[in-house]
Amino acid sequence: MKTSYLFLSNGFEEIEAVTIIDILRRAKIDLKIVSMGEERTVIGEHGITLMADVLYSKTKWDNSEFFILPGGIGSTKDLFINDSLKMDILEHYNQGRYIAAIGESPAILGELSILNEKNATALPAYMNFLQGATYTGMPIEIQDNVITGRGAADSLKFAIGIVSMLKGKDVADEVSKELLLIVG
C-alpha cells in the first residue's frame, strides 16, 4: 500500500489539516503527518498542537502516493521558502503522482508551475499567486493529478475529493454518508 503525506509547519490552518486527516483515515488511506521542523509537535494558527508521525528530514518518499499541503499563513510561508520540499513536490508531480493544496498553499503549486493551464482555486486573497492557472473561486478543483481547495469552509469537500481520487466514488460516497454529507 502506498502512503500519502500531509505536510505541517507551525502556523498551519487547523480546520483544513484535521479535517483532511480525519476523512482520509476514515477511508482507510495510509496517511502520515509530516513535521517540517525538528520536533514532531506542530502548533497551528490558533494554538492547537498536533503530533506528527514523521519528521521531514528523516523521511523518504519512494512509496508516496499523495502530497497534501494544508494552508495557514505561517505554515504556507515556511513551506514556500523550503527549496528542498519544493523540489520534492515537483519531482512527485512530474512522476504523475497526486498533489493537493488548500487555502493559501496552492500558491506553492503556482510558484512551481504545476497549475499551468489548469483550473485552480485558493483563498481569494491568493488568486494572483496561481501562476499559469485559471482561478475559478470554486470550493474545489480537480485537474488531472492535482486538487486545489478554496479554504477552511471547503475542507470536507476537499478531503472527500482526495478520497475520490484515491479510492473512487463508492468509497467517497460511503464516507460522505457516514458524515451525513449525502443522504440515502
PDB file of C-alpha atoms in Angstrom:
ATOM      1  CA  MET A   1       0.000   0.000   0.000  1.00  0.00           C
ATOM      2  CA  LYS A   2       1.281   3.440  -0.920  1.00  0.00           C
ATOM      3  CA  THR A   3       1.463   6.226   1.640  1.00  0.00           C
ATOM      4  CA  SER A   4       0.063   9.745   1.434  1.00  0.00           C
ATOM      5  CA  TYR A   5       1.797  12.576   3.289  1.00  0.00           C
ATOM      6  CA  LEU A   6       0.348  15.744   4.821  1.00  0.00           C
ATOM      7  CA  PHE A   7       2.992  18.418   5.442  1.00  0.00           C
ATOM      8  CA  LEU A   8       2.722  20.680   8.509  1.00  0.00           C
ATOM      9  CA  SER A   9       4.744  23.589   9.758  1.00  0.00           C
ATOM     10  CA  ASN A  10       3.917  25.874  12.668  1.00  0.00           C
ATOM     11  CA  GLY A  11       1.034  28.161  11.754  1.00  0.00           C
ATOM     12  CA  PHE A  12      -0.960  25.564   9.784  1.00  0.00           C
ATOM     13  CA  GLU A  13      -4.730  26.009   9.391  1.00  0.00           C
ATOM     14  CA  GLU A  14      -6.196  23.571  11.912  1.00  0.00           C
ATOM     15  CA  ILE A  15      -9.612  23.012  10.292  1.00  0.00           C
ATOM     16  CA  GLU A  16      -8.007  22.147   6.963  1.00  0.00           C
ATOM     17  CA  ALA A  17      -5.392  19.824   8.450  1.00  0.00           C
ATOM     18  CA  VAL A  18      -7.567  17.969  10.955  1.00  0.00           C
ATOM     19  CA  THR A  19     -10.470  17.554   8.531  1.00  0.00           C
ATOM     20  CA  ILE A  20      -8.201  16.029   5.886  1.00  0.00           C
ATOM     21  CA  ILE A  21      -6.541  13.721   8.414  1.00  0.00           C
ATOM     22  CA  ASP A  22      -9.894  12.555   9.798  1.00  0.00           C
ATOM     23  CA  ILE A  23     -11.574  11.947   6.422  1.00  0.00           C
ATOM     24  CA  LEU A  24      -8.605  10.120   4.889  1.00  0.00           C
ATOM     25  CA  ARG A  25      -8.216   7.874   7.918  1.00  0.00           C
ATOM     26  CA  ARG A  26     -11.971   7.095   7.885  1.00  0.00           C
ATOM     27  CA  ALA A  27     -11.453   5.998   4.270  1.00  0.00           C
ATOM     28  CA  LYS A  28      -8.582   3.725   5.403  1.00  0.00           C
ATOM     29  CA  ILE A  29      -5.983   5.674   3.425  1.00  0.00           C
ATOM     30  CA  ASP A  30      -2.437   5.274   4.736  1.00  0.00           C
ATOM     31  CA  LEU A  31      -1.667   8.864   5.740  1.00  0.00           C
ATOM     32  CA  LYS A  32       1.393  10.150   7.557  1.00  0.00           C
ATOM     33  CA  ILE A  33       1.572  13.601   9.107  1.00  0.00           C
ATOM     34  CA  VAL A  34       4.945  15.191   8.378  1.00  0.00           C
ATOM     35  CA  SER A  35       6.506  17.816  10.643  1.00  0.00           C
ATOM     36  CA  MET A  36       8.709  20.215   8.721  1.00  0.00           C
ATOM     37  CA  GLY A  37      10.548  21.128  11.941  1.00  0.00           C
ATOM     38  CA  GLU A  38      12.962  19.217  14.122  1.00  0.00           C
ATOM     39  CA  GLU A  39      10.235  18.114  16.538  1.00  0.00           C
ATOM     40  CA  ARG A  40       7.131  16.033  15.929  1.00  0.00           C
ATOM     41  CA  THR A  41       4.870  18.574  17.643  1.00  0.00           C
ATOM     42  CA  VAL A  42       3.461  21.239  15.332  1.00  0.00           C
ATOM     43  CA  ILE A  43       1.389  24.220  16.506  1.00  0.00           C
ATOM     44  CA  GLY A  44      -1.448  25.581  14.382  1.00  0.00           C
ATOM     45  CA  GLU A  45      -2.509  29.174  13.727  1.00  0.00           C
ATOM     46  CA  HIS A  46      -4.901  29.112  16.667  1.00  0.00           C
ATOM     47  CA  GLY A  47      -2.732  27.270  19.185  1.00  0.00           C
ATOM     48  CA  ILE A  48      -3.884  23.703  18.525  1.00  0.00           C
ATOM     49  CA  THR A  49      -0.970  21.252  18.708  1.00  0.00           C
ATOM     50  CA  LEU A  50      -0.734  18.126  16.571  1.00  0.00           C
ATOM     51  CA  MET A  51       1.754  15.282  16.880  1.00  0.00           C
ATOM     52  CA  ALA A  52       3.274  14.379  13.524  1.00  0.00           C
ATOM     53  CA  ASP A  53       4.030  10.793  12.605  1.00  0.00           C
ATOM     54  CA  VAL A  54       7.372  11.575  10.962  1.00  0.00           C
ATOM     55  CA  LEU A  55       9.939  14.327  10.504  1.00  0.00           C
ATOM     56  CA  TYR A  56      10.516  15.698   7.006  1.00  0.00           C
ATOM     57  CA  SER A  57      14.286  15.472   7.415  1.00  0.00           C
ATOM     58  CA  LYS A  58      14.100  11.722   8.140  1.00  0.00           C
ATOM     59  CA  THR A  59      11.525  10.584   5.575  1.00  0.00           C
ATOM     60  CA  LYS A  60      11.949   9.060   2.120  1.00  0.00           C
ATOM     61  CA  TRP A  61       9.210   9.430  -0.485  1.00  0.00           C
ATOM     62  CA  ASP A  62       9.777   6.228  -2.512  1.00  0.00           C
ATOM     63  CA  ASN A  63       6.330   4.794  -1.799  1.00  0.00           C
ATOM     64  CA  SER A  64       4.400   8.077  -1.795  1.00  0.00           C
ATOM     65  CA  GLU A  65       1.007   8.492  -3.410  1.00  0.00           C
ATOM     66  CA  PHE A  66      -0.361  11.911  -2.408  1.00  0.00           C
ATOM     67  CA  PHE A  67       1.418  15.040  -1.151  1.00  0.00           C
ATOM     68  CA  ILE A  68      -1.063  17.220   0.751  1.00  0.00           C
ATOM     69  CA  LEU A  69      -0.477  20.852   1.735  1.00  0.00           C
ATOM     70  CA  PRO A  70      -2.946  22.439   4.155  1.00  0.00           C
ATOM     71  CA  GLY A  71      -2.953  26.210   4.308  1.00  0.00           C
ATOM     72  CA  GLY A  72      -2.303  28.631   7.122  1.00  0.00           C
ATOM     73  CA  ILE A  73      -0.289  31.801   6.688  1.00  0.00           C
ATOM     74  CA  GLY A  74       2.717  30.765   8.804  1.00  0.00           C
ATOM     75  CA  SER A  75       2.867  27.223   7.524  1.00  0.00           C
ATOM     76  CA  THR A  76       2.471  28.202   3.876  1.00  0.00           C
ATOM     77  CA  LYS A  77       5.245  30.776   4.230  1.00  0.00           C
ATOM     78  CA  ASP A  78       7.562  28.157   5.762  1.00  0.00           C
ATOM     79  CA  LEU A  79       6.728  25.604   3.065  1.00  0.00           C
ATOM     80  CA  PHE A  80       7.064  28.250   0.332  1.00  0.00           C
ATOM     81  CA  ILE A  81      10.662  29.081   1.283  1.00  0.00           C
ATOM     82  CA  ASN A  82      11.728  25.444   1.728  1.00  0.00           C
ATOM     83  CA  ASP A  83      13.572  24.681  -1.517  1.00  0.00           C
ATOM     84  CA  SER A  84      14.081  21.023  -0.603  1.00  0.00           C
ATOM     85  CA  LEU A  85      10.336  20.489  -0.139  1.00  0.00           C
ATOM     86  CA  LYS A  86       9.556  22.354  -3.360  1.00  0.00           C
ATOM     87  CA  MET A  87      11.939  20.076  -5.260  1.00  0.00           C
ATOM     88  CA  ASP A  88      10.295  17.015  -3.673  1.00  0.00           C
ATOM     89  CA  ILE A  89       6.833  18.312  -4.656  1.00  0.00           C
ATOM     90  CA  LEU A  90       7.959  18.965  -8.225  1.00  0.00           C
ATOM     91  CA  GLU A  91       9.573  15.533  -8.544  1.00  0.00           C
ATOM     92  CA  HIS A  92       6.462  13.893  -7.076  1.00  0.00           C
ATOM     93  CA  TYR A  93       4.236  15.760  -9.550  1.00  0.00           C
ATOM     94  CA  ASN A  94       6.497  15.021 -12.528  1.00  0.00           C
ATOM     95  CA  GLN A  95       6.231  11.308 -11.705  1.00  0.00           C
ATOM     96  CA  GLY A  96       2.469  11.589 -12.200  1.00  0.00           C
ATOM     97  CA  ARG A  97       1.647  11.293  -8.505  1.00  0.00           C
ATOM     98  CA  TYR A  98      -1.092  13.226  -6.735  1.00  0.00           C
ATOM     99  CA  ILE A  99      -0.769  16.727  -5.245  1.00  0.00           C
ATOM    100  CA  ALA A 100      -3.317  18.521  -3.036  1.00  0.00           C
ATOM    101  CA  ALA A 101      -3.254  22.101  -1.745  1.00  0.00           C
ATOM    102  CA  ILE A 102      -5.903  24.170   0.039  1.00  0.00           C
ATOM    103  CA  GLY A 103      -6.262  27.725   1.346  1.00  0.00           C
ATOM    104  CA  GLU A 104      -3.028  29.662   0.949  1.00  0.00           C
ATOM    105  CA  SER A 105      -0.930  26.682  -0.140  1.00  0.00           C
ATOM    106  CA  PRO A 106      -1.998  26.475  -3.817  1.00  0.00           C
ATOM    107  CA  ALA A 107       0.354  29.471  -4.188  1.00  0.00           C
ATOM    108  CA  ILE A 108       3.230  26.998  -3.764  1.00  0.00           C
ATOM    109  CA  LEU A 109       1.940  24.976  -6.723  1.00  0.00           C
ATOM    110  CA  GLY A 110       1.658  28.174  -8.744  1.00  0.00           C
ATOM    111  CA  GLU A 111       5.286  29.030  -7.939  1.00  0.00           C
ATOM    112  CA  LEU A 112       6.322  25.588  -9.248  1.00  0.00           C
ATOM    113  CA  SER A 113       4.267  25.939 -12.480  1.00  0.00           C
ATOM    114  CA  ILE A 114       2.233  22.862 -11.501  1.00  0.00           C
ATOM    115  CA  LEU A 115      -1.006  24.760 -12.158  1.00  0.00           C
ATOM    116  CA  ASN A 116      -0.178  25.788 -15.727  1.00  0.00           C
ATOM    117  CA  GLU A 117      -3.257  25.532 -17.954  1.00  0.00           C
ATOM    118  CA  LYS A 118      -5.374  24.125 -15.106  1.00  0.00           C
ATOM    119  CA  ASN A 119      -8.436  25.420 -13.325  1.00  0.00           C
ATOM    120  CA  ALA A 120      -7.486  26.066  -9.711  1.00  0.00           C
ATOM    121  CA  THR A 121      -8.819  27.641  -6.561  1.00  0.00           C
ATOM    122  CA  ALA A 122      -7.410  29.065  -3.335  1.00  0.00           C
ATOM    123  CA  LEU A 123      -8.316  31.727  -0.813  1.00  0.00           C
ATOM    124  CA  PRO A 124      -9.387  34.739  -2.894  1.00  0.00           C
ATOM    125  CA  ALA A 125      -6.505  36.821  -1.497  1.00  0.00           C
ATOM    126  CA  TYR A 126      -4.097  34.305  -3.082  1.00  0.00           C
ATOM    127  CA  MET A 127      -5.645  34.106  -6.561  1.00  0.00           C
ATOM    128  CA  ASN A 128      -2.830  36.159  -8.081  1.00  0.00           C
ATOM    129  CA  PHE A 129      -0.265  33.584  -6.910  1.00  0.00           C
ATOM    130  CA  LEU A 130      -1.750  30.757  -9.002  1.00  0.00           C
ATOM    131  CA  GLN A 131       0.660  31.347 -11.863  1.00  0.00           C
ATOM    132  CA  GLY A 132      -0.485  29.857 -15.168  1.00  0.00           C
ATOM    133  CA  ALA A 133      -3.863  28.762 -13.765  1.00  0.00           C
ATOM    134  CA  THR A 134      -7.399  29.941 -14.331  1.00  0.00           C
ATOM    135  CA  TYR A 135      -8.741  30.953 -10.908  1.00  0.00           C
ATOM    136  CA  THR A 136     -12.339  29.749 -10.524  1.00  0.00           C
ATOM    137  CA  GLY A 137     -13.189  30.575  -6.907  1.00  0.00           C
ATOM    138  CA  MET A 138     -14.983  27.223  -6.648  1.00  0.00           C
ATOM    139  CA  PRO A 139     -14.794  25.218  -3.375  1.00  0.00           C
ATOM    140  CA  ILE A 140     -12.517  22.627  -5.019  1.00  0.00           C
ATOM    141  CA  GLU A 141     -10.961  21.977  -8.418  1.00  0.00           C
ATOM    142  CA  ILE A 142      -9.662  18.614  -9.616  1.00  0.00           C
ATOM    143  CA  GLN A 143      -7.487  18.691 -12.719  1.00  0.00           C
ATOM    144  CA  ASP A 144      -5.534  15.598 -13.725  1.00  0.00           C
ATOM    145  CA  ASN A 145      -3.482  14.596 -10.639  1.00  0.00           C
ATOM    146  CA  VAL A 146      -3.935  17.925  -8.796  1.00  0.00           C
ATOM    147  CA  ILE A 147      -6.688  19.039  -6.414  1.00  0.00           C
ATOM    148  CA  THR A 148      -6.917  22.552  -5.015  1.00  0.00           C
ATOM    149  CA  GLY A 149      -9.303  23.863  -2.355  1.00  0.00           C
ATOM    150  CA  ARG A 150     -10.510  27.339  -1.535  1.00  0.00           C
ATOM    151  CA  GLY A 151     -10.234  27.301   2.255  1.00  0.00           C
ATOM    152  CA  ALA A 152     -11.261  26.011   5.665  1.00  0.00           C
ATOM    153  CA  ALA A 153     -15.012  26.073   4.964  1.00  0.00           C
ATOM    154  CA  ASP A 154     -14.415  23.749   2.000  1.00  0.00           C
ATOM    155  CA  SER A 155     -12.242  21.239   3.865  1.00  0.00           C
ATOM    156  CA  LEU A 156     -14.834  18.435   3.899  1.00  0.00           C
ATOM    157  CA  LYS A 157     -15.409  18.675   0.143  1.00  0.00           C
ATOM    158  CA  PHE A 158     -11.666  18.878  -0.422  1.00  0.00           C
ATOM    159  CA  ALA A 159     -10.936  15.788   1.700  1.00  0.00           C
ATOM    160  CA  ILE A 160     -13.757  13.824   0.040  1.00  0.00           C
ATOM    161  CA  GLY A 161     -12.248  14.852  -3.313  1.00  0.00           C
ATOM    162  CA  ILE A 162      -8.927  13.335  -2.261  1.00  0.00           C
ATOM    163  CA  VAL A 163     -10.711  10.126  -1.206  1.00  0.00           C
ATOM    164  CA  SER A 164     -12.472  10.007  -4.574  1.00  0.00           C
ATOM    165  CA  MET A 165      -9.163  10.394  -6.430  1.00  0.00           C
ATOM    166  CA  LEU A 166      -7.513   7.606  -4.410  1.00  0.00           C
ATOM    167  CA  LYS A 167     -10.312   5.145  -3.679  1.00  0.00           C
ATOM    168  CA  GLY A 168     -13.063   6.003  -6.156  1.00  0.00           C
ATOM    169  CA  LYS A 169     -16.583   7.384  -5.965  1.00  0.00           C
ATOM    170  CA  ASP A 170     -18.063   4.465  -3.994  1.00  0.00           C
ATOM    171  CA  VAL A 171     -15.689   4.902  -1.045  1.00  0.00           C
ATOM    172  CA  ALA A 172     -16.056   8.694  -1.194  1.00  0.00           C
ATOM    173  CA  ASP A 173     -19.855   8.281  -1.102  1.00  0.00           C
ATOM    174  CA  GLU A 174     -19.606   5.811   1.793  1.00  0.00           C
ATOM    175  CA  VAL A 175     -17.567   8.268   3.891  1.00  0.00           C
ATOM    176  CA  SER A 176     -19.893  11.111   2.855  1.00  0.00           C
ATOM    177  CA  LYS A 177     -22.926   9.117   4.032  1.00  0.00           C
ATOM    178  CA  GLU A 178     -21.210   8.324   7.336  1.00  0.00           C
ATOM    179  CA  LEU A 179     -20.803  12.076   7.891  1.00  0.00           C
ATOM    180  CA  LEU A 180     -24.328  12.852   6.618  1.00  0.00           C
ATOM    181  CA  LEU A 181     -22.894  14.908   3.750  1.00  0.00           C
ATOM    182  CA  ILE A 182     -25.188  12.926   1.467  1.00  0.00           C
ATOM    183  CA  VAL A 183     -28.338  11.115   2.461  1.00  0.00           C
ATOM    184  CA  GLY A 184     -29.537   7.859   1.023  1.00  0.00           C
TER     185      GLY A 184
END
